[in-house]
PDB file of C-alpha atoms in Angstrom:
ATOM      1  CA  UNK A   1       0.000   0.000   0.000  1.00 35.00           C
ATOM      2  CA  UNK A   2       1.486   3.414  -0.902  1.00 43.00           C
ATOM      3  CA  UNK A   3       2.222   5.853   1.933  1.00 48.00           C
ATOM      4  CA  UNK A   4      -0.382   8.490   2.772  1.00 50.00           C
ATOM      5  CA  UNK A   5       1.988  11.223   1.586  1.00 60.00           C
ATOM      6  CA  UNK A   6       5.269  11.280  -0.313  1.00 70.00           C
ATOM      7  CA  UNK A   7       8.308  10.466   1.784  1.00 90.00           C
ATOM      8  CA  UNK A   8      10.880  12.158  -0.472  1.00 96.00           C
ATOM      9  CA  UNK A   9      11.413  15.521  -2.108  1.00 97.00           C
ATOM     10  CA  UNK A  10      13.532  16.243  -5.183  1.00 98.00           C
ATOM     11  CA  UNK A  11      14.641  19.827  -5.831  1.00 98.00           C
ATOM     12  CA  UNK A  12      15.824  20.484  -9.398  1.00 97.00           C
ATOM     13  CA  UNK A  13      17.803  23.615 -10.222  1.00 95.00           C
ATOM     14  CA  UNK A  14      17.063  24.251 -13.900  1.00 94.00           C
ATOM     15  CA  UNK A  15      20.117  26.553 -14.084  1.00 89.00           C
ATOM     16  CA  UNK A  16      22.625  23.944 -12.886  1.00 87.00           C
ATOM     17  CA  UNK A  17      25.370  23.268 -15.410  1.00 82.00           C
ATOM     18  CA  UNK A  18      24.340  19.676 -16.056  1.00 83.00           C
ATOM     19  CA  UNK A  19      20.696  20.612 -16.594  1.00 86.00           C
ATOM     20  CA  UNK A  20      21.641  23.369 -19.033  1.00 85.00           C
ATOM     21  CA  UNK A  21      23.961  21.106 -21.029  1.00 82.00           C
ATOM     22  CA  UNK A  22      21.601  18.112 -21.017  1.00 83.00           C
ATOM     23  CA  UNK A  23      18.015  19.400 -20.797  1.00 85.00           C
ATOM     24  CA  UNK A  24      15.055  17.212 -19.988  1.00 91.00           C
ATOM     25  CA  UNK A  25      16.035  15.955 -16.540  1.00 92.00           C
ATOM     26  CA  UNK A  26      12.852  17.273 -14.922  1.00 92.00           C
ATOM     27  CA  UNK A  27      10.712  15.253 -17.340  1.00 94.00           C
ATOM     28  CA  UNK A  28      12.848  12.133 -16.855  1.00 94.00           C
ATOM     29  CA  UNK A  29      12.786  12.468 -13.060  1.00 94.00           C
ATOM     30  CA  UNK A  30       8.989  12.638 -13.017  1.00 94.00           C
ATOM     31  CA  UNK A  31       8.903   9.492 -15.145  1.00 92.00           C
ATOM     32  CA  UNK A  32      11.424   7.649 -12.937  1.00 91.00           C
ATOM     33  CA  UNK A  33       9.896   8.541  -9.554  1.00 93.00           C
ATOM     34  CA  UNK A  34       6.436   7.408  -8.512  1.00 87.00           C
ATOM     35  CA  UNK A  35       4.169  10.241  -7.322  1.00 86.00           C
ATOM     36  CA  UNK A  36       3.476   8.214  -4.169  1.00 87.00           C
ATOM     37  CA  UNK A  37       7.197   8.275  -3.361  1.00 92.00           C
ATOM     38  CA  UNK A  38       8.482  11.739  -4.229  1.00 94.00           C
ATOM     39  CA  UNK A  39       7.456  15.348  -4.687  1.00 96.00           C
ATOM     40  CA  UNK A  40       9.423  16.681  -7.684  1.00 96.00           C
ATOM     41  CA  UNK A  41       9.839  20.441  -7.917  1.00 97.00           C
ATOM     42  CA  UNK A  42      12.012  22.530 -10.263  1.00 96.00           C
ATOM     43  CA  UNK A  43      13.167  26.107  -9.690  1.00 96.00           C
ATOM     44  CA  UNK A  44      14.452  28.766 -12.062  1.00 94.00           C
ATOM     45  CA  UNK A  45      15.659  31.231  -9.397  1.00 93.00           C
ATOM     46  CA  UNK A  46      16.667  31.216  -5.744  1.00 92.00           C
ATOM     47  CA  UNK A  47      13.506  33.180  -4.953  1.00 94.00           C
ATOM     48  CA  UNK A  48      11.496  29.998  -5.546  1.00 97.00           C
ATOM     49  CA  UNK A  49      13.483  27.760  -3.182  1.00 97.00           C
ATOM     50  CA  UNK A  50      11.826  28.789   0.103  1.00 97.00           C
ATOM     51  CA  UNK A  51       8.376  27.876  -1.210  1.00 97.00           C
ATOM     52  CA  UNK A  52       9.574  24.447  -2.321  1.00 98.00           C
ATOM     53  CA  UNK A  53      11.265  23.740   1.017  1.00 98.00           C
ATOM     54  CA  UNK A  54       8.142  24.782   2.921  1.00 97.00           C
ATOM     55  CA  UNK A  55       6.113  22.377   0.784  1.00 97.00           C
ATOM     56  CA  UNK A  56       8.581  19.577   1.530  1.00 97.00           C
ATOM     57  CA  UNK A  57       8.484  20.328   5.252  1.00 96.00           C
ATOM     58  CA  UNK A  58       4.667  20.462   5.308  1.00 95.00           C
ATOM     59  CA  UNK A  59       4.574  17.053   3.630  1.00 94.00           C
ATOM     60  CA  UNK A  60       6.979  15.737   6.309  1.00 94.00           C
ATOM     61  CA  UNK A  61       9.423  14.396   3.753  1.00 96.00           C
ATOM     62  CA  UNK A  62      12.182  12.377   5.407  1.00 95.00           C
ATOM     63  CA  UNK A  63      14.430  12.022   2.343  1.00 97.00           C
ATOM     64  CA  UNK A  64      15.751  14.779   0.082  1.00 98.00           C
ATOM     65  CA  UNK A  65      17.504  14.799  -3.285  1.00 98.00           C
ATOM     66  CA  UNK A  66      18.975  17.725  -5.178  1.00 97.00           C
ATOM     67  CA  UNK A  67      19.743  18.122  -8.865  1.00 96.00           C
ATOM     68  CA  UNK A  68      22.312  20.903  -8.991  1.00 93.00           C
ATOM     69  CA  UNK A  69      25.857  21.813  -8.080  1.00 89.00           C
ATOM     70  CA  UNK A  70      27.605  22.678  -4.838  1.00 91.00           C
ATOM     71  CA  UNK A  71      26.057  26.157  -4.852  1.00 91.00           C
ATOM     72  CA  UNK A  72      22.550  24.664  -5.012  1.00 94.00           C
ATOM     73  CA  UNK A  73      23.370  22.335  -2.113  1.00 96.00           C
ATOM     74  CA  UNK A  74      24.785  25.250  -0.111  1.00 95.00           C
ATOM     75  CA  UNK A  75      21.628  27.285  -0.694  1.00 95.00           C
ATOM     76  CA  UNK A  76      19.316  24.364   0.168  1.00 97.00           C
ATOM     77  CA  UNK A  77      21.040  23.809   3.523  1.00 97.00           C
ATOM     78  CA  UNK A  78      21.240  27.520   4.325  1.00 96.00           C
ATOM     79  CA  UNK A  79      17.569  28.140   3.624  1.00 97.00           C
ATOM     80  CA  UNK A  80      16.309  24.969   5.354  1.00 98.00           C
ATOM     81  CA  UNK A  81      18.240  25.759   8.551  1.00 97.00           C
ATOM     82  CA  UNK A  82      17.121  29.404   8.431  1.00 96.00           C
ATOM     83  CA  UNK A  83      13.459  28.533   7.847  1.00 97.00           C
ATOM     84  CA  UNK A  84      13.070  25.654  10.309  1.00 96.00           C
ATOM     85  CA  UNK A  85      16.003  25.796  12.732  1.00 91.00           C
ATOM     86  CA  UNK A  86      17.199  22.882  14.856  1.00 83.00           C
ATOM     87  CA  UNK A  87      13.638  21.783  15.658  1.00 85.00           C
ATOM     88  CA  UNK A  88      13.319  20.296  12.137  1.00 91.00           C
ATOM     89  CA  UNK A  89      16.687  18.849  11.088  1.00 94.00           C
ATOM     90  CA  UNK A  90      17.532  18.601   7.410  1.00 97.00           C
ATOM     91  CA  UNK A  91      16.538  15.126   6.112  1.00 97.00           C
ATOM     92  CA  UNK A  92      19.261  12.924   4.591  1.00 98.00           C
ATOM     93  CA  UNK A  93      20.286  14.377   1.223  1.00 98.00           C
ATOM     94  CA  UNK A  94      21.104  12.621  -2.040  1.00 98.00           C
ATOM     95  CA  UNK A  95      23.331  14.643  -4.401  1.00 97.00           C
ATOM     96  CA  UNK A  96      22.948  13.867  -8.111  1.00 96.00           C
ATOM     97  CA  UNK A  97      26.239  15.372  -9.297  1.00 91.00           C
ATOM     98  CA  UNK A  98      25.077  17.526 -12.196  1.00 88.00           C
ATOM     99  CA  UNK A  99      26.746  20.787 -11.216  1.00 83.00           C
ATOM    100  CA  UNK A 100      30.010  22.443 -12.173  1.00 76.00           C
ATOM    101  CA  UNK A 101      32.372  21.086  -9.497  1.00 79.00           C
ATOM    102  CA  UNK A 102      30.428  18.351  -7.646  1.00 87.00           C
ATOM    103  CA  UNK A 103      32.834  18.344  -4.693  1.00 89.00           C
ATOM    104  CA  UNK A 104      30.400  16.791  -2.215  1.00 93.00           C
ATOM    105  CA  UNK A 105      29.283  14.199  -4.789  1.00 93.00           C
ATOM    106  CA  UNK A 106      32.877  13.057  -5.294  1.00 91.00           C
ATOM    107  CA  UNK A 107      33.892  13.316  -1.642  1.00 92.00           C
ATOM    108  CA  UNK A 108      31.250  10.883  -0.351  1.00 94.00           C
ATOM    109  CA  UNK A 109      31.934   8.340  -3.109  1.00 92.00           C
ATOM    110  CA  UNK A 110      28.939   8.772  -5.397  1.00 94.00           C
ATOM    111  CA  UNK A 111      29.354   7.888  -9.068  1.00 93.00           C
ATOM    112  CA  UNK A 112      27.342   7.619 -12.268  1.00 94.00           C
ATOM    113  CA  UNK A 113      24.894   9.774 -14.201  1.00 93.00           C
ATOM    114  CA  UNK A 114      22.157  11.747 -12.400  1.00 94.00           C
ATOM    115  CA  UNK A 115      19.528   9.449 -13.933  1.00 94.00           C
ATOM    116  CA  UNK A 116      21.391   6.350 -12.767  1.00 95.00           C
ATOM    117  CA  UNK A 117      21.863   7.676  -9.239  1.00 96.00           C
ATOM    118  CA  UNK A 118      18.162   8.573  -9.057  1.00 95.00           C
ATOM    119  CA  UNK A 119      17.105   5.092 -10.214  1.00 95.00           C
ATOM    120  CA  UNK A 120      19.334   3.388  -7.612  1.00 96.00           C
ATOM    121  CA  UNK A 121      17.907   5.650  -4.906  1.00 96.00           C
ATOM    122  CA  UNK A 122      14.292   4.864  -5.795  1.00 94.00           C
ATOM    123  CA  UNK A 123      14.978   1.119  -6.067  1.00 94.00           C
ATOM    124  CA  UNK A 124      16.439   0.988  -2.561  1.00 95.00           C
ATOM    125  CA  UNK A 125      13.222   2.331  -1.020  1.00 92.00           C
ATOM    126  CA  UNK A 126      11.010   0.303  -3.343  1.00 90.00           C
ATOM    127  CA  UNK A 127      12.746  -2.824  -2.047  1.00 92.00           C
ATOM    128  CA  UNK A 128      12.357  -1.727   1.569  1.00 92.00           C
ATOM    129  CA  UNK A 129      16.077  -1.234   2.165  1.00 93.00           C
ATOM    130  CA  UNK A 130      17.872   1.651   3.874  1.00 93.00           C
ATOM    131  CA  UNK A 131      20.590   3.441   1.898  1.00 95.00           C
ATOM    132  CA  UNK A 132      24.069   4.029   3.249  1.00 96.00           C
ATOM    133  CA  UNK A 133      24.627   7.379   4.944  1.00 98.00           C
ATOM    134  CA  UNK A 134      27.827   9.391   5.247  1.00 97.00           C
ATOM    135  CA  UNK A 135      28.022  12.152   7.823  1.00 97.00           C
ATOM    136  CA  UNK A 136      29.636  15.525   7.199  1.00 97.00           C
ATOM    137  CA  UNK A 137      29.665  18.754   9.175  1.00 97.00           C
ATOM    138  CA  UNK A 138      28.522  22.006   7.679  1.00 98.00           C
ATOM    139  CA  UNK A 139      30.514  25.169   8.326  1.00 98.00           C
ATOM    140  CA  UNK A 140      28.477  28.044   9.728  1.00 97.00           C
ATOM    141  CA  UNK A 141      29.726  31.331   8.232  1.00 97.00           C
ATOM    142  CA  UNK A 142      28.825  34.811   9.474  1.00 96.00           C
ATOM    143  CA  UNK A 143      29.992  37.928   7.660  1.00 94.00           C
ATOM    144  CA  UNK A 144      30.437  40.916  10.011  1.00 93.00           C
ATOM    145  CA  UNK A 145      28.200  39.282  12.622  1.00 91.00           C
ATOM    146  CA  UNK A 146      25.250  38.907  10.237  1.00 93.00           C
ATOM    147  CA  UNK A 147      22.895  35.979   9.672  1.00 93.00           C
ATOM    148  CA  UNK A 148      24.613  32.638   9.091  1.00 95.00           C
ATOM    149  CA  UNK A 149      25.015  30.784   5.834  1.00 95.00           C
ATOM    150  CA  UNK A 150      26.108  27.147   5.686  1.00 97.00           C
ATOM    151  CA  UNK A 151      28.626  25.440   3.461  1.00 97.00           C
ATOM    152  CA  UNK A 152      31.198  22.668   3.169  1.00 97.00           C
ATOM    153  CA  UNK A 153      34.048  24.710   1.676  1.00 95.00           C
ATOM    154  CA  UNK A 154      35.145  28.322   2.194  1.00 95.00           C
ATOM    155  CA  UNK A 155      37.931  29.954   0.144  1.00 90.00           C
ATOM    156  CA  UNK A 156      39.510  33.374  -0.184  1.00 88.00           C
ATOM    157  CA  UNK A 157      42.247  34.823  -2.383  1.00 83.00           C
ATOM    158  CA  UNK A 158      43.749  32.917  -5.313  1.00 80.00           C
ATOM    159  CA  UNK A 159      41.622  29.772  -4.923  1.00 78.00           C
ATOM    160  CA  UNK A 160      38.451  31.886  -4.903  1.00 82.00           C
ATOM    161  CA  UNK A 161      39.579  33.612  -8.109  1.00 80.00           C
ATOM    162  CA  UNK A 162      40.493  30.204  -9.588  1.00 77.00           C
ATOM    163  CA  UNK A 163      37.016  28.842  -8.787  1.00 76.00           C
ATOM    164  CA  UNK A 164      35.328  31.814 -10.462  1.00 77.00           C
ATOM    165  CA  UNK A 165      37.428  31.310 -13.591  1.00 76.00           C
ATOM    166  CA  UNK A 166      36.646  27.587 -13.497  1.00 74.00           C
ATOM    167  CA  UNK A 167      32.923  28.322 -13.418  1.00 73.00           C
ATOM    168  CA  UNK A 168      33.315  30.347 -16.622  1.00 75.00           C
ATOM    169  CA  UNK A 169      34.539  27.225 -18.458  1.00 72.00           C
ATOM    170  CA  UNK A 170      32.686  24.057 -19.458  1.00 63.00           C
ATOM    171  CA  UNK A 171      34.218  22.354 -16.431  1.00 62.00           C
ATOM    172  CA  UNK A 172      35.719  18.907 -16.154  1.00 64.00           C
ATOM    173  CA  UNK A 173      39.290  17.694 -15.616  1.00 65.00           C
ATOM    174  CA  UNK A 174      40.545  18.775 -19.046  1.00 74.00           C
ATOM    175  CA  UNK A 175      39.448  22.405 -18.621  1.00 73.00           C
ATOM    176  CA  UNK A 176      40.800  22.555 -15.076  1.00 71.00           C
ATOM    177  CA  UNK A 177      44.174  21.205 -16.137  1.00 75.00           C
ATOM    178  CA  UNK A 178      44.299  23.759 -18.966  1.00 79.00           C
ATOM    179  CA  UNK A 179      43.629  26.534 -16.473  1.00 77.00           C
ATOM    180  CA  UNK A 180      46.474  25.413 -14.208  1.00 74.00           C
ATOM    181  CA  UNK A 181      48.881  25.199 -17.143  1.00 79.00           C
ATOM    182  CA  UNK A 182      47.733  28.615 -18.381  1.00 80.00           C
ATOM    183  CA  UNK A 183      48.432  30.117 -14.967  1.00 77.00           C
ATOM    184  CA  UNK A 184      51.900  28.541 -14.835  1.00 77.00           C
ATOM    185  CA  UNK A 185      52.689  29.821 -18.337  1.00 82.00           C
ATOM    186  CA  UNK A 186      51.417  33.309 -17.492  1.00 81.00           C
ATOM    187  CA  UNK A 187      53.486  33.393 -14.300  1.00 77.00           C
ATOM    188  CA  UNK A 188      56.637  32.626 -16.282  1.00 78.00           C
ATOM    189  CA  UNK A 189      56.080  34.702 -19.433  1.00 84.00           C
ATOM    190  CA  UNK A 190      54.074  37.714 -18.220  1.00 83.00           C
ATOM    191  CA  UNK A 191      54.149  37.871 -14.420  1.00 77.00           C
ATOM    192  CA  UNK A 192      52.639  41.353 -14.052  1.00 77.00           C
ATOM    193  CA  UNK A 193      49.556  40.480 -16.094  1.00 77.00           C
ATOM    194  CA  UNK A 194      49.298  37.105 -14.358  1.00 76.00           C
ATOM    195  CA  UNK A 195      49.381  38.746 -10.947  1.00 73.00           C
ATOM    196  CA  UNK A 196      46.561  41.131 -11.874  1.00 74.00           C
ATOM    197  CA  UNK A 197      44.480  38.463 -13.617  1.00 74.00           C
ATOM    198  CA  UNK A 198      44.816  35.558 -11.200  1.00 73.00           C
ATOM    199  CA  UNK A 199      45.478  37.072  -7.810  1.00 69.00           C
ATOM    200  CA  UNK A 200      43.271  38.676  -5.210  1.00 65.00           C
ATOM    201  CA  UNK A 201      45.923  39.400  -2.554  1.00 67.00           C
ATOM    202  CA  UNK A 202      44.856  39.179   1.073  1.00 74.00           C
ATOM    203  CA  UNK A 203      45.961  40.992   4.178  1.00 77.00           C
ATOM    204  CA  UNK A 204      44.170  38.628   6.505  1.00 82.00           C
ATOM    205  CA  UNK A 205      44.701  37.594  10.115  1.00 83.00           C
ATOM    206  CA  UNK A 206      43.423  34.313  11.558  1.00 84.00           C
ATOM    207  CA  UNK A 207      42.355  33.549  15.117  1.00 84.00           C
ATOM    208  CA  UNK A 208      41.333  29.978  15.932  1.00 82.00           C
ATOM    209  CA  UNK A 209      39.231  28.519  18.761  1.00 68.00           C
ATOM    210  CA  UNK A 210      42.514  27.687  20.500  1.00 60.00           C
ATOM    211  CA  UNK A 211      43.661  31.316  20.430  1.00 51.00           C
ATOM    212  CA  UNK A 212      45.809  33.185  17.929  1.00 46.00           C
ATOM    213  CA  UNK A 213      47.136  30.634  15.473  1.00 51.00           C
ATOM    214  CA  UNK A 214      50.822  30.154  14.769  1.00 48.00           C
ATOM    215  CA  UNK A 215      51.564  32.923  12.337  1.00 48.00           C
ATOM    216  CA  UNK A 216      48.262  34.594  13.181  1.00 47.00           C
ATOM    217  CA  UNK A 217      49.737  38.005  12.542  1.00 49.00           C
ATOM    218  CA  UNK A 218      48.598  40.017   9.535  1.00 48.00           C
ATOM    219  CA  UNK A 219      50.054  38.490   6.369  1.00 48.00           C
ATOM    220  CA  UNK A 220      50.560  40.682   3.317  1.00 49.00           C
ATOM    221  CA  UNK A 221      50.274  39.543  -0.306  1.00 50.00           C
ATOM    222  CA  UNK A 222      48.802  36.270   0.877  1.00 67.00           C
ATOM    223  CA  UNK A 223      47.970  33.759  -1.840  1.00 79.00           C
ATOM    224  CA  UNK A 224      44.909  31.965  -0.439  1.00 84.00           C
ATOM    225  CA  UNK A 225      43.147  30.359   2.502  1.00 88.00           C
ATOM    226  CA  UNK A 226      40.821  27.343   2.478  1.00 90.00           C
ATOM    227  CA  UNK A 227      38.501  25.972   5.170  1.00 94.00           C
ATOM    228  CA  UNK A 228      36.586  22.769   4.495  1.00 95.00           C
ATOM    229  CA  UNK A 229      34.741  19.878   6.108  1.00 97.00           C
ATOM    230  CA  UNK A 230      35.242  17.702   3.012  1.00 94.00           C
ATOM    231  CA  UNK A 231      38.580  16.318   1.903  1.00 88.00           C
ATOM    232  CA  UNK A 232      38.346  16.004  -1.885  1.00 82.00           C
ATOM    233  CA  UNK A 233      38.015  19.326  -3.689  1.00 80.00           C
ATOM    234  CA  UNK A 234      38.106  20.294  -7.389  1.00 70.00           C
ATOM    235  CA  UNK A 235      39.717  17.673  -9.658  1.00 66.00           C
ATOM    236  CA  UNK A 236      40.577  15.443  -6.717  1.00 71.00           C
ATOM    237  CA  UNK A 237      42.634  18.091  -4.886  1.00 75.00           C
ATOM    238  CA  UNK A 238      43.322  16.886  -1.342  1.00 78.00           C
ATOM    239  CA  UNK A 239      44.855  19.885   0.335  1.00 79.00           C
ATOM    240  CA  UNK A 240      44.977  18.949   3.973  1.00 84.00           C
ATOM    241  CA  UNK A 241      47.763  17.233   5.866  1.00 80.00           C
ATOM    242  CA  UNK A 242      45.362  17.449   8.821  1.00 82.00           C
ATOM    243  CA  UNK A 243      42.099  16.458   7.110  1.00 87.00           C
ATOM    244  CA  UNK A 244      38.678  17.496   8.425  1.00 94.00           C
ATOM    245  CA  UNK A 245      37.066  15.127  10.911  1.00 94.00           C
ATOM    246  CA  UNK A 246      33.281  14.977  11.329  1.00 96.00           C
ATOM    247  CA  UNK A 247      32.213  16.158  14.761  1.00 95.00           C
ATOM    248  CA  UNK A 248      35.741  17.253  15.619  1.00 94.00           C
ATOM    249  CA  UNK A 249      37.215  19.960  13.377  1.00 94.00           C
ATOM    250  CA  UNK A 250      37.387  21.431   9.904  1.00 94.00           C
ATOM    251  CA  UNK A 251      40.512  21.429   7.757  1.00 92.00           C
ATOM    252  CA  UNK A 252      42.171  24.805   7.342  1.00 91.00           C
ATOM    253  CA  UNK A 253      45.236  26.083   5.551  1.00 86.00           C
ATOM    254  CA  UNK A 254      46.802  29.382   4.575  1.00 85.00           C
ATOM    255  CA  UNK A 255      49.378  29.731   1.813  1.00 83.00           C
ATOM    256  CA  UNK A 256      51.487  32.806   1.133  1.00 80.00           C
ATOM    257  CA  UNK A 257      54.318  33.727  -1.161  1.00 76.00           C
ATOM    258  CA  UNK A 258      55.410  36.935  -2.864  1.00 70.00           C
ATOM    259  CA  UNK A 259      57.256  34.931  -5.506  1.00 70.00           C
ATOM    260  CA  UNK A 260      54.884  34.395  -8.431  1.00 70.00           C
ATOM    261  CA  UNK A 261      57.099  31.830 -10.144  1.00 70.00           C
ATOM    262  CA  UNK A 262      57.417  29.703  -7.004  1.00 71.00           C
ATOM    263  CA  UNK A 263      53.671  29.928  -6.494  1.00 72.00           C
ATOM    264  CA  UNK A 264      53.106  28.545 -10.002  1.00 70.00           C
ATOM    265  CA  UNK A 265      55.706  25.814  -9.533  1.00 71.00           C
ATOM    266  CA  UNK A 266      54.491  24.757  -6.094  1.00 75.00           C
ATOM    267  CA  UNK A 267      50.698  24.819  -6.508  1.00 71.00           C
ATOM    268  CA  UNK A 268      50.409  21.347  -8.070  1.00 69.00           C
ATOM    269  CA  UNK A 269      52.330  19.916  -5.103  1.00 72.00           C
ATOM    270  CA  UNK A 270      50.169  21.839  -2.647  1.00 73.00           C
ATOM    271  CA  UNK A 271      46.930  20.726  -4.283  1.00 68.00           C
ATOM    272  CA  UNK A 272      47.697  17.090  -5.046  1.00 67.00           C
ATOM    273  CA  UNK A 273      50.277  16.515  -2.314  1.00 67.00           C
ATOM    274  CA  UNK A 274      47.915  17.330   0.555  1.00 62.00           C
ATOM    275  CA  UNK A 275      49.637  20.598   1.196  1.00 62.00           C
ATOM    276  CA  UNK A 276      53.122  19.187   1.771  1.00 65.00           C
ATOM    277  CA  UNK A 277      56.054  21.289   0.647  1.00 65.00           C
ATOM    278  CA  UNK A 278      59.736  20.565   1.074  1.00 59.00           C
ATOM    279  CA  UNK A 279      62.800  22.840   0.883  1.00 59.00           C
ATOM    280  CA  UNK A 280      61.162  25.991  -0.420  1.00 65.00           C
ATOM    281  CA  UNK A 281      62.896  28.293   2.039  1.00 65.00           C
ATOM    282  CA  UNK A 282      61.471  31.487   3.439  1.00 67.00           C
ATOM    283  CA  UNK A 283      59.673  32.551   0.277  1.00 68.00           C
ATOM    284  CA  UNK A 284      56.709  30.214   0.814  1.00 74.00           C
ATOM    285  CA  UNK A 285      54.681  30.081   4.010  1.00 77.00           C
ATOM    286  CA  UNK A 286      52.228  27.204   4.424  1.00 80.00           C
ATOM    287  CA  UNK A 287      50.275  26.722   7.640  1.00 81.00           C
ATOM    288  CA  UNK A 288      47.721  24.059   8.486  1.00 82.00           C
ATOM    289  CA  UNK A 289      45.651  23.228  11.546  1.00 84.00           C
ATOM    290  CA  UNK A 290      42.214  21.846  12.460  1.00 89.00           C
ATOM    291  CA  UNK A 291      40.033  24.399  14.272  1.00 91.00           C
ATOM    292  CA  UNK A 292      36.459  24.065  15.474  1.00 93.00           C
ATOM    293  CA  UNK A 293      35.998  27.783  14.987  1.00 94.00           C
ATOM    294  CA  UNK A 294      37.943  30.556  13.343  1.00 92.00           C
ATOM    295  CA  UNK A 295      37.773  34.321  12.976  1.00 92.00           C
ATOM    296  CA  UNK A 296      39.226  35.791   9.796  1.00 90.00           C
ATOM    297  CA  UNK A 297      39.873  39.515   9.688  1.00 88.00           C
ATOM    298  CA  UNK A 298      40.058  41.318   6.341  1.00 85.00           C
ATOM    299  CA  UNK A 299      38.306  38.818   4.073  1.00 85.00           C
ATOM    300  CA  UNK A 300      38.137  39.967   0.468  1.00 79.00           C
ATOM    301  CA  UNK A 301      36.824  37.923  -2.462  1.00 79.00           C
ATOM    302  CA  UNK A 302      35.151  34.923  -0.831  1.00 87.00           C
ATOM    303  CA  UNK A 303      33.730  31.861  -2.575  1.00 90.00           C
ATOM    304  CA  UNK A 304      31.773  29.308  -0.552  1.00 92.00           C
ATOM    305  CA  UNK A 305      30.716  26.078  -2.253  1.00 92.00           C
ATOM    306  CA  UNK A 306      31.180  27.697  -5.651  1.00 84.00           C
ATOM    307  CA  UNK A 307      29.112  30.798  -4.842  1.00 86.00           C
ATOM    308  CA  UNK A 308      30.887  34.208  -4.803  1.00 86.00           C
ATOM    309  CA  UNK A 309      30.396  36.522  -1.831  1.00 85.00           C
ATOM    310  CA  UNK A 310      31.985  39.863  -2.688  1.00 73.00           C
ATOM    311  CA  UNK A 311      30.882  43.249  -1.378  1.00 70.00           C
ATOM    312  CA  UNK A 312      33.763  45.432  -2.547  1.00 74.00           C
ATOM    313  CA  UNK A 313      35.123  45.870   0.976  1.00 81.00           C
ATOM    314  CA  UNK A 314      37.063  43.864   3.531  1.00 85.00           C
ATOM    315  CA  UNK A 315      35.011  42.022   6.123  1.00 90.00           C
ATOM    316  CA  UNK A 316      35.371  39.874   9.212  1.00 92.00           C
ATOM    317  CA  UNK A 317      34.221  36.253   8.874  1.00 93.00           C
ATOM    318  CA  UNK A 318      33.364  33.915  11.736  1.00 95.00           C
ATOM    319  CA  UNK A 319      33.637  30.223  10.781  1.00 96.00           C
ATOM    320  CA  UNK A 320      32.238  27.631  13.196  1.00 96.00           C
ATOM    321  CA  UNK A 321      31.871  23.876  12.901  1.00 96.00           C
ATOM    322  CA  UNK A 322      28.151  23.647  12.226  1.00 95.00           C
ATOM    323  CA  UNK A 323      25.462  20.935  12.262  1.00 96.00           C
ATOM    324  CA  UNK A 324      26.206  17.360  11.266  1.00 97.00           C
ATOM    325  CA  UNK A 325      24.174  16.267   8.236  1.00 97.00           C
ATOM    326  CA  UNK A 326      23.566  12.902   6.584  1.00 98.00           C
ATOM    327  CA  UNK A 327      24.489  12.455   2.918  1.00 98.00           C
ATOM    328  CA  UNK A 328      22.865   9.498   1.150  1.00 98.00           C
ATOM    329  CA  UNK A 329      25.174   7.243  -0.877  1.00 97.00           C
ATOM    330  CA  UNK A 330      23.663   4.775  -3.376  1.00 96.00           C
TER     331      UNK A 330
END
């Protein structure tokens, strides 16, 4: 006998990269999912998300799925927690991996096409089984003491600029590799233009939950900082020597050098070598630790889960290890 009301809700972002490149997912999803199992809703702007989430909550859905990228996931969590608070926790979430970067999708071990993932998800419940869950913490972010937003990854400086340039491409490993090679070539052949095009220098200071961090003084011409509760970032980058641990701490690193050539030469090692550098002398400064909370003074261009947050002025950001959420893996 079918349940009295749907137990699942699927939110489809029509503007997600995968849905723009391969249209028709909304129609296919409605065909694949029985009306007695799932409410399927598609949005064309963020203004429509609150109404969809209220409908899901009113129907007491206890499973969620999202068709969209990391920015869509970030917005879903932020709005759900803002609308309903801790009294109505976010249901377990299935990520379909049809965005631009798909960091969460890759980090928890999901694979396959959005249609295939959706079919496996529906079959599990049709057969009366329970899917595997993976827990991750959100990061709660407050800009200048304002209302919180929630994310898995926070970046500032060069990495934020890199992400914005990545989102202008068609995505994928080939385009990302081309971007890295283009940056290296620019750093060698035309350093002044490369600095202006690729860099967003920081003058940031960092204070962790354990007090002022080692090197917590103001750092000039800083290259980037990254905070994350997931380990695998764009193109399989695994930055952290001290990886994030659910319920314990986020991963955090700062990287600074005034030497553009050494930045270009060292970035592949930083990104694929889990942040380890050897014998680079005083011209490169790499710091890593695992805070539960962090205050960053003088944030500039900030990108969280692929979404830019830029106001044209420097701000203070408070990062705190936020709620633990369940990610569905099928």
